[in-house]
mmCIF file of C-alpha atoms and ligand atoms in Angstrom:
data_model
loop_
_atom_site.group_PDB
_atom_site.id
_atom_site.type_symbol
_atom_site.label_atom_id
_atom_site.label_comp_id
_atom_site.label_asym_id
_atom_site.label_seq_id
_atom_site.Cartn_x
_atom_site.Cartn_y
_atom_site.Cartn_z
ATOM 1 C CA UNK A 5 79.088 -33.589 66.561
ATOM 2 C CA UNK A 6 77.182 -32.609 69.473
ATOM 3 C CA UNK A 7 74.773 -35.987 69.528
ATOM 4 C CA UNK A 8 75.235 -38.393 71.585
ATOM 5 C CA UNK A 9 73.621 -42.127 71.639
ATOM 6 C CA UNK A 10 72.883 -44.800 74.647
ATOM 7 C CA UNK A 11 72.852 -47.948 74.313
ATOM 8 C CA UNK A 12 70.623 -50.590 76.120
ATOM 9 C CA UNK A 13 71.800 -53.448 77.401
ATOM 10 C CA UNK A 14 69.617 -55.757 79.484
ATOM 11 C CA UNK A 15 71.509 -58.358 80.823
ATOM 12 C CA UNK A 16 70.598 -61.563 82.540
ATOM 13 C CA UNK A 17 73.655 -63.926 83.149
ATOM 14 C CA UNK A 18 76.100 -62.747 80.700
ATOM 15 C CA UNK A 19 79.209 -63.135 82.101
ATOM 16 C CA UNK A 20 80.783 -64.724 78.897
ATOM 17 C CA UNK A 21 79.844 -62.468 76.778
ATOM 18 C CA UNK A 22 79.230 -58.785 77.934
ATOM 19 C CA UNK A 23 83.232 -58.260 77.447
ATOM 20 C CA UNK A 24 82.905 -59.526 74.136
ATOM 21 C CA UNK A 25 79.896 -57.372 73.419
ATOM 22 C CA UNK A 26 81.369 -54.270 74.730
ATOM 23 C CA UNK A 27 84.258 -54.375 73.071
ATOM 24 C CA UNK A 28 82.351 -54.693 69.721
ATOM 25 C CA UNK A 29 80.045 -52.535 70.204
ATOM 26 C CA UNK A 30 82.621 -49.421 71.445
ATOM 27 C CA UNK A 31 84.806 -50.124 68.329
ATOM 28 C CA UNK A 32 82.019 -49.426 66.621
ATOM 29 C CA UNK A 33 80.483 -46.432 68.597
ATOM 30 C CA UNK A 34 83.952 -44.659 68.069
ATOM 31 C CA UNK A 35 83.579 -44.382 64.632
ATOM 32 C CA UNK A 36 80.660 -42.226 64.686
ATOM 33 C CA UNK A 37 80.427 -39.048 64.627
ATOM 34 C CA UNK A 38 78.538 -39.174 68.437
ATOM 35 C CA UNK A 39 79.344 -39.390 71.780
ATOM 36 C CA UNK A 40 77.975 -42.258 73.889
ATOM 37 C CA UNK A 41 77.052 -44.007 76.933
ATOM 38 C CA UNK A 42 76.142 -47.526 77.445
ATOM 39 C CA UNK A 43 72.949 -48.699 80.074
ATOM 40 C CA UNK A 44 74.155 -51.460 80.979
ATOM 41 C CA UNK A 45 71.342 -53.568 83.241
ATOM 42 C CA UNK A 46 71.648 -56.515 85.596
ATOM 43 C CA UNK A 47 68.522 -58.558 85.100
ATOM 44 C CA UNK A 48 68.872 -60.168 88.725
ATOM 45 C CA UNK A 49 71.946 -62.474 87.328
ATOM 46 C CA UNK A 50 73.486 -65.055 89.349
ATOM 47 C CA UNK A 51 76.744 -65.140 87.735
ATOM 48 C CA UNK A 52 79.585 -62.693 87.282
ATOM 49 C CA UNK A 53 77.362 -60.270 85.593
ATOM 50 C CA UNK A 54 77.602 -57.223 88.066
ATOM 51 C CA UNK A 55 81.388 -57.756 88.824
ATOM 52 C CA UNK A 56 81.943 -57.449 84.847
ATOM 53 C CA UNK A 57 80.148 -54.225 84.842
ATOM 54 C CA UNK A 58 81.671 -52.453 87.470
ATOM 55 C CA UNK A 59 84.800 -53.692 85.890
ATOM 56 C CA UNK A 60 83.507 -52.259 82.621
ATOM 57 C CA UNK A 61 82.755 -48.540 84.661
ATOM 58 C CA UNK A 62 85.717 -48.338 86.372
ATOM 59 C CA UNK A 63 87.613 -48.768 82.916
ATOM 60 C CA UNK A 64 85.183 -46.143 80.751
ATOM 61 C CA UNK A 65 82.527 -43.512 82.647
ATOM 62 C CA UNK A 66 80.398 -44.077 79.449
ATOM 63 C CA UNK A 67 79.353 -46.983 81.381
ATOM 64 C CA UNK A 68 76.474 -46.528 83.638
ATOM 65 C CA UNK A 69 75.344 -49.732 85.450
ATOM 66 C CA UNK A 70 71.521 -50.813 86.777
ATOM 67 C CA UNK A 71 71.524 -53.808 88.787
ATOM 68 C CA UNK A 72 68.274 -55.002 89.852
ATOM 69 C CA UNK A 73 66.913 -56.855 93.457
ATOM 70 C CA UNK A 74 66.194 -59.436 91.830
ATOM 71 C CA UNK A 75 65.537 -61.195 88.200
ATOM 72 C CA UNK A 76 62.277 -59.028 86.780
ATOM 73 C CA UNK A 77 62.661 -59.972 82.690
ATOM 74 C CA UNK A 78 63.725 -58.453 80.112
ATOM 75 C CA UNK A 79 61.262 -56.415 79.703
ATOM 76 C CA UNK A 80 61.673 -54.296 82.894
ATOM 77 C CA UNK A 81 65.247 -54.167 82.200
ATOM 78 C CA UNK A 82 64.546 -52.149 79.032
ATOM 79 C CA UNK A 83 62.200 -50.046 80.536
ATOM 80 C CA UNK A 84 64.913 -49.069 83.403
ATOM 81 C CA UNK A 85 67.105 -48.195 80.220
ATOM 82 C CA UNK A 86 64.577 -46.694 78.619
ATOM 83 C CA UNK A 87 64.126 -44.386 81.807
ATOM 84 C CA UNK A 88 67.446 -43.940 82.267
ATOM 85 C CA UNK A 89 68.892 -43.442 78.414
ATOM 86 C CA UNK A 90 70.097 -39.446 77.928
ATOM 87 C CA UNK A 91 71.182 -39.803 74.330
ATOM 88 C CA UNK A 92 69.235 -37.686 71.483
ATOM 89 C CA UNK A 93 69.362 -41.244 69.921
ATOM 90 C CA UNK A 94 68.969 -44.681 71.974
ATOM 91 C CA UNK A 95 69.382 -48.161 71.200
ATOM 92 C CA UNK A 96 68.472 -51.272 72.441
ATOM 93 C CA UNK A 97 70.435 -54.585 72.225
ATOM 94 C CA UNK A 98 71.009 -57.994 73.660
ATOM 95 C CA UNK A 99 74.259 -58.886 75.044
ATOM 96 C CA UNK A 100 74.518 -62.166 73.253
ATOM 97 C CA UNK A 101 76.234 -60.410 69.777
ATOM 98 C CA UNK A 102 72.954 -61.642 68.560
ATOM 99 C CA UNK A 103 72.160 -58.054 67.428
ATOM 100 C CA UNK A 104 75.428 -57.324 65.622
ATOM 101 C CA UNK A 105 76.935 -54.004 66.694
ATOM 102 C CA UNK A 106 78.201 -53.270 63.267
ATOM 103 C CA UNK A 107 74.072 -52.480 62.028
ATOM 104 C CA UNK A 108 74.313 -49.179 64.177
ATOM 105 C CA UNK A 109 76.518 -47.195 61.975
ATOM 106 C CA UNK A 110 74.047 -48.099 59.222
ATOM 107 C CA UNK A 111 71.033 -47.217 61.675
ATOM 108 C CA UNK A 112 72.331 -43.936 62.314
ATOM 109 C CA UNK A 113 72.426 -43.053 59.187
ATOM 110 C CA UNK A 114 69.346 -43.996 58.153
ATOM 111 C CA UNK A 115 67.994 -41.523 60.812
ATOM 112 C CA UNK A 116 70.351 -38.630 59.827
ATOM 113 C CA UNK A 117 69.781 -38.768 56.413
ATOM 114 C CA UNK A 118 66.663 -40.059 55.960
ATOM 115 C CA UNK A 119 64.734 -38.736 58.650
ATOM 116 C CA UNK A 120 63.001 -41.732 59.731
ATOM 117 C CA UNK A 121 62.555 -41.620 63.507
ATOM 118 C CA UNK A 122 63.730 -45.372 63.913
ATOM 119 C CA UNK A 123 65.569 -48.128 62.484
ATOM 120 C CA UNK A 124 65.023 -51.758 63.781
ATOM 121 C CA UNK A 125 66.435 -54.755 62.923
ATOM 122 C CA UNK A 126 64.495 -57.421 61.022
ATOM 123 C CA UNK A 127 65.882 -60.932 60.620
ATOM 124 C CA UNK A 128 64.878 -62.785 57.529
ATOM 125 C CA UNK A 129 65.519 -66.081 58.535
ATOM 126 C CA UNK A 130 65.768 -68.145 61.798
ATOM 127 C CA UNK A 131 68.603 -69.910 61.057
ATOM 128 C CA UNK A 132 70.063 -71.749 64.135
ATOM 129 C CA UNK A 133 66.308 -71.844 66.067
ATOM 130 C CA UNK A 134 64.532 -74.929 66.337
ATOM 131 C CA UNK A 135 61.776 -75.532 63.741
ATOM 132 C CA UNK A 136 58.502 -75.954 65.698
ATOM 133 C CA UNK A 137 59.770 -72.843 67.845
ATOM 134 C CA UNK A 138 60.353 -71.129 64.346
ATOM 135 C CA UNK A 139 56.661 -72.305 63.314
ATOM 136 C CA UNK A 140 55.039 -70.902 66.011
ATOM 137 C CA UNK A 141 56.773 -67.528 66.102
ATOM 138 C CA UNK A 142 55.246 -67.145 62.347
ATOM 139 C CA UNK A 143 52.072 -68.135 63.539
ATOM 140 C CA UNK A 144 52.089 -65.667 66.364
ATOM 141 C CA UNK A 145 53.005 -62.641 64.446
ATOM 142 C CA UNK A 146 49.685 -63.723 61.989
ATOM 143 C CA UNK A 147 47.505 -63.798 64.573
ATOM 144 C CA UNK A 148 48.657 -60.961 66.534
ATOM 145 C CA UNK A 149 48.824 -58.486 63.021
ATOM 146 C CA UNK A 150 45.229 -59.640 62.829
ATOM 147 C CA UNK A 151 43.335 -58.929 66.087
ATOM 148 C CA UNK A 152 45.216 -56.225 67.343
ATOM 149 C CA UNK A 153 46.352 -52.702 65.973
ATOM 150 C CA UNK A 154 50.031 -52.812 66.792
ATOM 151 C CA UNK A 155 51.452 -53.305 63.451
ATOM 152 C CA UNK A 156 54.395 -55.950 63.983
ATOM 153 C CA UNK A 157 56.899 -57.551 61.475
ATOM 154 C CA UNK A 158 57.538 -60.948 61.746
ATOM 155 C CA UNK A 159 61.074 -61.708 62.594
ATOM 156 C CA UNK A 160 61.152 -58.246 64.308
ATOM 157 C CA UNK A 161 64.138 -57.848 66.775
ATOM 158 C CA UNK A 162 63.680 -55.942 70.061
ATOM 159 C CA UNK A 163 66.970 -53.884 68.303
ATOM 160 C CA UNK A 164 65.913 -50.989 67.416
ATOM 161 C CA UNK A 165 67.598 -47.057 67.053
ATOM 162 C CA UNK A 166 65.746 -44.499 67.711
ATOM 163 C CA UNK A 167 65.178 -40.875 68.512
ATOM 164 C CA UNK A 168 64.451 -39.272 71.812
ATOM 165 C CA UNK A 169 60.923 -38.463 71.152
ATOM 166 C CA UNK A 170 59.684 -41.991 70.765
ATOM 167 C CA UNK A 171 61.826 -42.985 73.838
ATOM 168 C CA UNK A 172 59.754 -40.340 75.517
ATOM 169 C CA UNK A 173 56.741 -41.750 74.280
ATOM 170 C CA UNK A 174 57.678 -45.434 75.672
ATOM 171 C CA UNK A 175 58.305 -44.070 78.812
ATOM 172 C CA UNK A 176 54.867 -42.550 78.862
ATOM 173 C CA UNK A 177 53.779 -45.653 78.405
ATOM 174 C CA UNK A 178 54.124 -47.127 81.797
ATOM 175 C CA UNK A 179 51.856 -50.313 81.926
ATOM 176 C CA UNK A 180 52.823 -52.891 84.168
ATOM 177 C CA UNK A 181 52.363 -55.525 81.600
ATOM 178 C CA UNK A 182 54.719 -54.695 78.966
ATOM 179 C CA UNK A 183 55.253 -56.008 75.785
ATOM 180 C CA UNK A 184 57.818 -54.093 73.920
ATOM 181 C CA UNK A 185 57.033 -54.893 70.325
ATOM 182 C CA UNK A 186 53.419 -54.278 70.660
ATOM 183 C CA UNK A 187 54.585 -50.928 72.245
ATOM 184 C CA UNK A 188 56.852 -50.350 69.881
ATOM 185 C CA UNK A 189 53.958 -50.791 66.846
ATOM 186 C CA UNK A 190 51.432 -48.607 68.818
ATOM 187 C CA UNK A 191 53.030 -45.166 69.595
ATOM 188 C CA UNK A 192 53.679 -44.932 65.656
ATOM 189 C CA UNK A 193 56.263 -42.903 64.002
ATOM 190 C CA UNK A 194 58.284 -43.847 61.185
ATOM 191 C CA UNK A 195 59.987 -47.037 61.165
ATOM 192 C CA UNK A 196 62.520 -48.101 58.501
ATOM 193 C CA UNK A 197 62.703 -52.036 59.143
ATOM 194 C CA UNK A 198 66.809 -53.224 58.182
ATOM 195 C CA UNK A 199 66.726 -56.839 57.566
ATOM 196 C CA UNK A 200 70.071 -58.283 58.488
ATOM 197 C CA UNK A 201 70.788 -62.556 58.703
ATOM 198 C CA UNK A 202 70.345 -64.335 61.862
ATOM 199 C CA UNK A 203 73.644 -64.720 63.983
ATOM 200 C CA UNK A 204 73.799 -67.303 66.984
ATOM 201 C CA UNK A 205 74.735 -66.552 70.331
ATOM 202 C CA UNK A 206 78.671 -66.307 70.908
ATOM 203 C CA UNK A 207 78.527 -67.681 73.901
ATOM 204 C CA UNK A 208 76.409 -68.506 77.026
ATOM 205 C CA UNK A 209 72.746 -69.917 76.291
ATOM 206 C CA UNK A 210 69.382 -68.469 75.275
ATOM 207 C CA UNK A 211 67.286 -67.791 78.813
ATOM 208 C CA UNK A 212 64.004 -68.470 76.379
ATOM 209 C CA UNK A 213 62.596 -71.783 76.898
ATOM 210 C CA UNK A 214 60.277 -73.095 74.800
ATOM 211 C CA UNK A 215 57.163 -72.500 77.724
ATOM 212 C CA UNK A 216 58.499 -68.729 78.545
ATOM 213 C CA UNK A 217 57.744 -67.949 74.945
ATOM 214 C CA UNK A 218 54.444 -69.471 74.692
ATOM 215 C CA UNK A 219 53.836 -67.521 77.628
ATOM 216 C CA UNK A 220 55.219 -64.242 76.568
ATOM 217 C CA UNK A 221 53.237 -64.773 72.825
ATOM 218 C CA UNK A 222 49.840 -64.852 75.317
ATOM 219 C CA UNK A 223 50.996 -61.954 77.178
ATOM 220 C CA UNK A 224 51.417 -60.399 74.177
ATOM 221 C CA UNK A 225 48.340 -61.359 72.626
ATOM 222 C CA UNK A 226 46.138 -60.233 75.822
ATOM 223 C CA UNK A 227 48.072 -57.144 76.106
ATOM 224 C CA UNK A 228 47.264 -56.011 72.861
ATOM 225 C CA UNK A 229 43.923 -57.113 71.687
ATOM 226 C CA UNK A 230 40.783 -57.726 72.806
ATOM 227 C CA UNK A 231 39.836 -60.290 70.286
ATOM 228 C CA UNK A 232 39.767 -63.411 72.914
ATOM 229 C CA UNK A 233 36.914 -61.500 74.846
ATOM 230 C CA UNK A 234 34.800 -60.465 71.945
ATOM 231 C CA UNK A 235 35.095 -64.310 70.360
ATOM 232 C CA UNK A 236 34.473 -65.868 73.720
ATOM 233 C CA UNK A 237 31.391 -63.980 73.254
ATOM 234 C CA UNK A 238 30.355 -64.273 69.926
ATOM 235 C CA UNK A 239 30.596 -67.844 70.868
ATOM 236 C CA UNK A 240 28.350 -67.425 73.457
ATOM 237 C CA UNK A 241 25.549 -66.148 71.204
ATOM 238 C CA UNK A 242 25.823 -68.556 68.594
ATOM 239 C CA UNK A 243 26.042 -71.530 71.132
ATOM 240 C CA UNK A 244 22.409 -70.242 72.245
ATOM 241 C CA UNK A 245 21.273 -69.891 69.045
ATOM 242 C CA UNK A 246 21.990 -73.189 68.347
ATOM 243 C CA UNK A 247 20.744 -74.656 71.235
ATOM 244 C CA UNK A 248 17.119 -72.447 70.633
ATOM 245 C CA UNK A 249 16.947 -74.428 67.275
ATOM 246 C CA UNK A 250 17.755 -77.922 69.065
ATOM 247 C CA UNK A 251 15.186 -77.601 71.508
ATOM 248 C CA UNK A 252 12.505 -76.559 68.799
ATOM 249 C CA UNK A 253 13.054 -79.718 67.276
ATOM 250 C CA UNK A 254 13.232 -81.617 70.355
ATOM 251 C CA UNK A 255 9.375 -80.187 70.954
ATOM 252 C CA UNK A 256 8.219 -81.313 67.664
ATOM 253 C CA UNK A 257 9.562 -84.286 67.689
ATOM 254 C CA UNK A 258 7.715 -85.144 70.919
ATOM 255 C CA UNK A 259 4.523 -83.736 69.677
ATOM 256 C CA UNK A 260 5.136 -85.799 66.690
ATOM 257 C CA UNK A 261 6.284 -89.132 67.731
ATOM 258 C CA UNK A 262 5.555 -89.133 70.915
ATOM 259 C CA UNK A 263 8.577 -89.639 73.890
ATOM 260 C CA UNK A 264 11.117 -92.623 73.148
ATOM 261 C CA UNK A 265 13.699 -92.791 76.416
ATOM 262 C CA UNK A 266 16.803 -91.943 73.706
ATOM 263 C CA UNK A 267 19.579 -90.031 73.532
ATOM 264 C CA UNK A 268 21.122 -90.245 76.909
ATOM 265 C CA UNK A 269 24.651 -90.358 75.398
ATOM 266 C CA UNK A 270 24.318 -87.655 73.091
ATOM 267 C CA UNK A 271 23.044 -85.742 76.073
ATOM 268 C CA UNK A 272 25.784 -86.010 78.216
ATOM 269 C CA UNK A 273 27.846 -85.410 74.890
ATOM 270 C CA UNK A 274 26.376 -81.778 74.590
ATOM 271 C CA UNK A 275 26.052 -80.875 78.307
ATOM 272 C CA UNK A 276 30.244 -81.645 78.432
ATOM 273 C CA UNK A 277 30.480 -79.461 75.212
ATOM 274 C CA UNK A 278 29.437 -77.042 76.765
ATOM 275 C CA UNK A 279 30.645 -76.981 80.308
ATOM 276 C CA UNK A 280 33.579 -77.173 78.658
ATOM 277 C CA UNK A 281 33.293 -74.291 76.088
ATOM 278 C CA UNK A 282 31.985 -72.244 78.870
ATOM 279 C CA UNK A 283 35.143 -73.250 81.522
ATOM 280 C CA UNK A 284 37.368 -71.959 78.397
ATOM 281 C CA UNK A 285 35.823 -68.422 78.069
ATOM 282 C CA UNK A 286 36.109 -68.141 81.941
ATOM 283 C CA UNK A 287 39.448 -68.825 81.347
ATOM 284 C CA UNK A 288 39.895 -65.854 78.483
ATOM 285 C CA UNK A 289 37.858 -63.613 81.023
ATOM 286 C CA UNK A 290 40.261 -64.305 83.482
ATOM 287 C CA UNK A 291 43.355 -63.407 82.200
ATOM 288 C CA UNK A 292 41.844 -60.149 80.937
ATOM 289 C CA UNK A 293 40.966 -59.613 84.981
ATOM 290 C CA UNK A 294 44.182 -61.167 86.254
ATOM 291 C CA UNK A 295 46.206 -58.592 83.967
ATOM 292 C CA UNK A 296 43.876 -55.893 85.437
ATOM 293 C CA UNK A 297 44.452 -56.512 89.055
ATOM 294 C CA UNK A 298 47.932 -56.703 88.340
ATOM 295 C CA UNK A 299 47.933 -52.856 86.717
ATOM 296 C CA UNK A 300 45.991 -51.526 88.959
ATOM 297 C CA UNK A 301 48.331 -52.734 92.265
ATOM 298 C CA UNK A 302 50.711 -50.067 90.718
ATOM 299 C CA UNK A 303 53.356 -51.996 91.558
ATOM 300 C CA UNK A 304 57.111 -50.561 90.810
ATOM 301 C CA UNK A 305 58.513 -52.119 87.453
ATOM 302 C CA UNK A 306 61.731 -52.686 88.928
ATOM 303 C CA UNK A 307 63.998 -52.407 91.814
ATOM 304 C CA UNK A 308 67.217 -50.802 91.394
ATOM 305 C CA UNK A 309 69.636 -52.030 94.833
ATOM 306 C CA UNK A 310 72.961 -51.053 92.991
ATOM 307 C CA UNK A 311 74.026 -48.564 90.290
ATOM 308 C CA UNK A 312 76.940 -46.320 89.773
ATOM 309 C CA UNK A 313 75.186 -43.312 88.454
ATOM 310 C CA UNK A 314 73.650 -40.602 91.177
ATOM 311 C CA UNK A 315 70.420 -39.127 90.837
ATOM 312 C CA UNK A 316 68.725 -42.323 89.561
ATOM 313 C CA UNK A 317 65.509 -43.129 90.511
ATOM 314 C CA UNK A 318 65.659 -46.967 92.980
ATOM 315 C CA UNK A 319 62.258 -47.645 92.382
ATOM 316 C CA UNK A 320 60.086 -47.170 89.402
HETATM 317 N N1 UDP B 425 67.428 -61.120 79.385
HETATM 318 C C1 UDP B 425 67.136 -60.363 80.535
HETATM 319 N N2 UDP B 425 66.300 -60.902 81.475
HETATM 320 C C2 UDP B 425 65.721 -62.128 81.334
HETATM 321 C C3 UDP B 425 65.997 -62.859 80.150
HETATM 322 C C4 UDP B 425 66.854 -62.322 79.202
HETATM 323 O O1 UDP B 425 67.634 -59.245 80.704
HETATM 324 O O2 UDP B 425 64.976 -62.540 82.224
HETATM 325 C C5 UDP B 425 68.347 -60.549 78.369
HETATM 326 C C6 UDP B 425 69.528 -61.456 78.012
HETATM 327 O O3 UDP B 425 70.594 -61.255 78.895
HETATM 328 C C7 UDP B 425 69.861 -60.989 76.599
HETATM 329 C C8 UDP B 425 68.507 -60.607 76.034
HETATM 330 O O4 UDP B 425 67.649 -60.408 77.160
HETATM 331 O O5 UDP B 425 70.719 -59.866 76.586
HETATM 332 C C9 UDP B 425 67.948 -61.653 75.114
HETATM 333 O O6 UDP B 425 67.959 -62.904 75.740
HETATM 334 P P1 UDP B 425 68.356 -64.245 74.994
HETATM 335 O O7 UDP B 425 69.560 -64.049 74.144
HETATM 336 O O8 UDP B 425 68.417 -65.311 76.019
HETATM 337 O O9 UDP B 425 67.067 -64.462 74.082
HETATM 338 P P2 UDP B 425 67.021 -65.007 72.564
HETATM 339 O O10 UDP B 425 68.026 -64.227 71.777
HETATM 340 O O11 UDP B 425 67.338 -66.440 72.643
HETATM 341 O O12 UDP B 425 65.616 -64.711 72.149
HETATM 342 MG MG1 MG B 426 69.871 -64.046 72.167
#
């Protein structure tokens, strides 16, 4: 006895289901040999969200409550928890029973006894997901394992247990950008990966579309590699290369055979190819500088206009 674990729930209309989900999950929590809290986090919701958590507080002080300004994504709402988590060990999950509750007591123990310093949850299929979406999550894990050095499993869950230290570490970690599993994969320690079946959603519906993904995949990919900028530039070098052999031969061919009026077409052709090629590193260059303004603004990660716990910090 004497441990105690927090649990991280960001939470972004859940109104169905955070009942659900916190019953589960404290059946479960009582059987351990811990005490806990829960984080719970308002993501900005415009449902019943908030009014189920304060029902939730008044009914067990293990609850402590965040509710943000406004909506500011899933990833701030971790980090708040994150900031906010006491427990020697901390967890994050989603509300949706997607992460099944009944993994932790298996977690834990894998960190007691084994001494690994985290335990996240690995799904080994994607049951229940559409199968382009499913397609393009494996090729984003390829890509991303390739040109960047944040080791990350496919089918790697944000739900994760682990201890203090590492929390620490994330914390540390205070980038404005923020990708969790590419944080996760860079401040190291040792990871035991618990491959569980995928579960669907009890209730409510996924606040992923198809877009916010894509999106969050580039994020993720510009947030943890610098790949795009060095092939925007290799390209570069070999497109002048090329272009130092084509106009060699364009010489001798005039010395040659003289100056036939040709080519117009192909001309336009290349000059397109290029303008085009060129317009598309631009583009890599400026996400790299857009991410960079947006860091160094400093801006707050989150505002906090309601909680139930003193002592917390509004802004951060
Ligand atoms: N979530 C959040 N803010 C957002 C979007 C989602 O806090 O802007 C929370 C959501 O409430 C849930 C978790 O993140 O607890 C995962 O979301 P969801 O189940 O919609 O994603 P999926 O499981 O479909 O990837
Ligand atoms: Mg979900």
């Amino acid at each position: 006895m004497g441990k105690s674990i927090s649990i991280i729930v960001p939470c972004f209309n859940e109104q169905d289901v955070l009942p659900i989900f916190y019953k589960e999950t404290a059946n479960v929590l009582s059987g351990l040999n811990c005490s806990y809290e829960f984080v719970f986090i308002n993501d900005g919701s415009n449902d019943k969200t908030l009014e189920v958590m304060q029902e939730l507080s008044k009914k067990d002080r293990n609850v402590t409550y965040l509710s943000f300004s406004r909506n500011f994504g899933k990833e701030a709402a971790m980090y708040a928890g994150f900031c906010n988590a006491n427990g020697d060990y901390v967890a994050v999950m989603d509300a949706d029973m997607q992460d099944p509750p009944s993994l932790l007591t298996e977690m834990l123990n894998i960190i007691v006894k084994e001494g690994y310093d985290s335990v996240a949850a690995r799904r080994v299929d994607r049951k229940g997901e559409p199968p382009i979406r499913s397609w393009f999550a494996r090729k984003f894990y390829k890509l991303i394992n390739r040109i960047s050095d944040a080791d990350i499993v496919d089918g790697a869950r944000d739900f994760r247990l682990m201890k203090k230290d590492m929390v620490d570490a994330i914390v540390e970690m205070g980038e404005y950008n923020r990708f969790s599993k590419g944080i996760f994969g860079w401040i190291g320690f040792n990871t035991y990966w618990l491959p569980y079946d995928n579960t669907r959603r009890v209730a409510g519906e996924t606040k992923w579309s198809f877009w916010k993904l894509f999106k969050y995949a580039v994020d993720g990919i510009i947030n943890f590699s610098q790949a795009p900028l060095s092939i925007a530039s290799w390209f570069g070098i070999v497109m002048t290369f090329l272009s130092f052999i084509m106009l060699a031969v364009i010489v001798i061919r005039r010395l040659v055979w003289g100056d036939p009026v040709a080519g117009w077409a192909s001309t336009i052709c290349v000059i397109i190819f290029i303008g085009g090629v060129q317009l598309f590193c631009l583009g890599v260059m400026g996400q790299y500088i857009a991410k960079t303004y947006m860091e160094t603004k400093n801006r707050p990660h989150y505002i906090i206009s309601e909680t139930n716990k003193k002592g917390i910090r509004k802004v951060k």
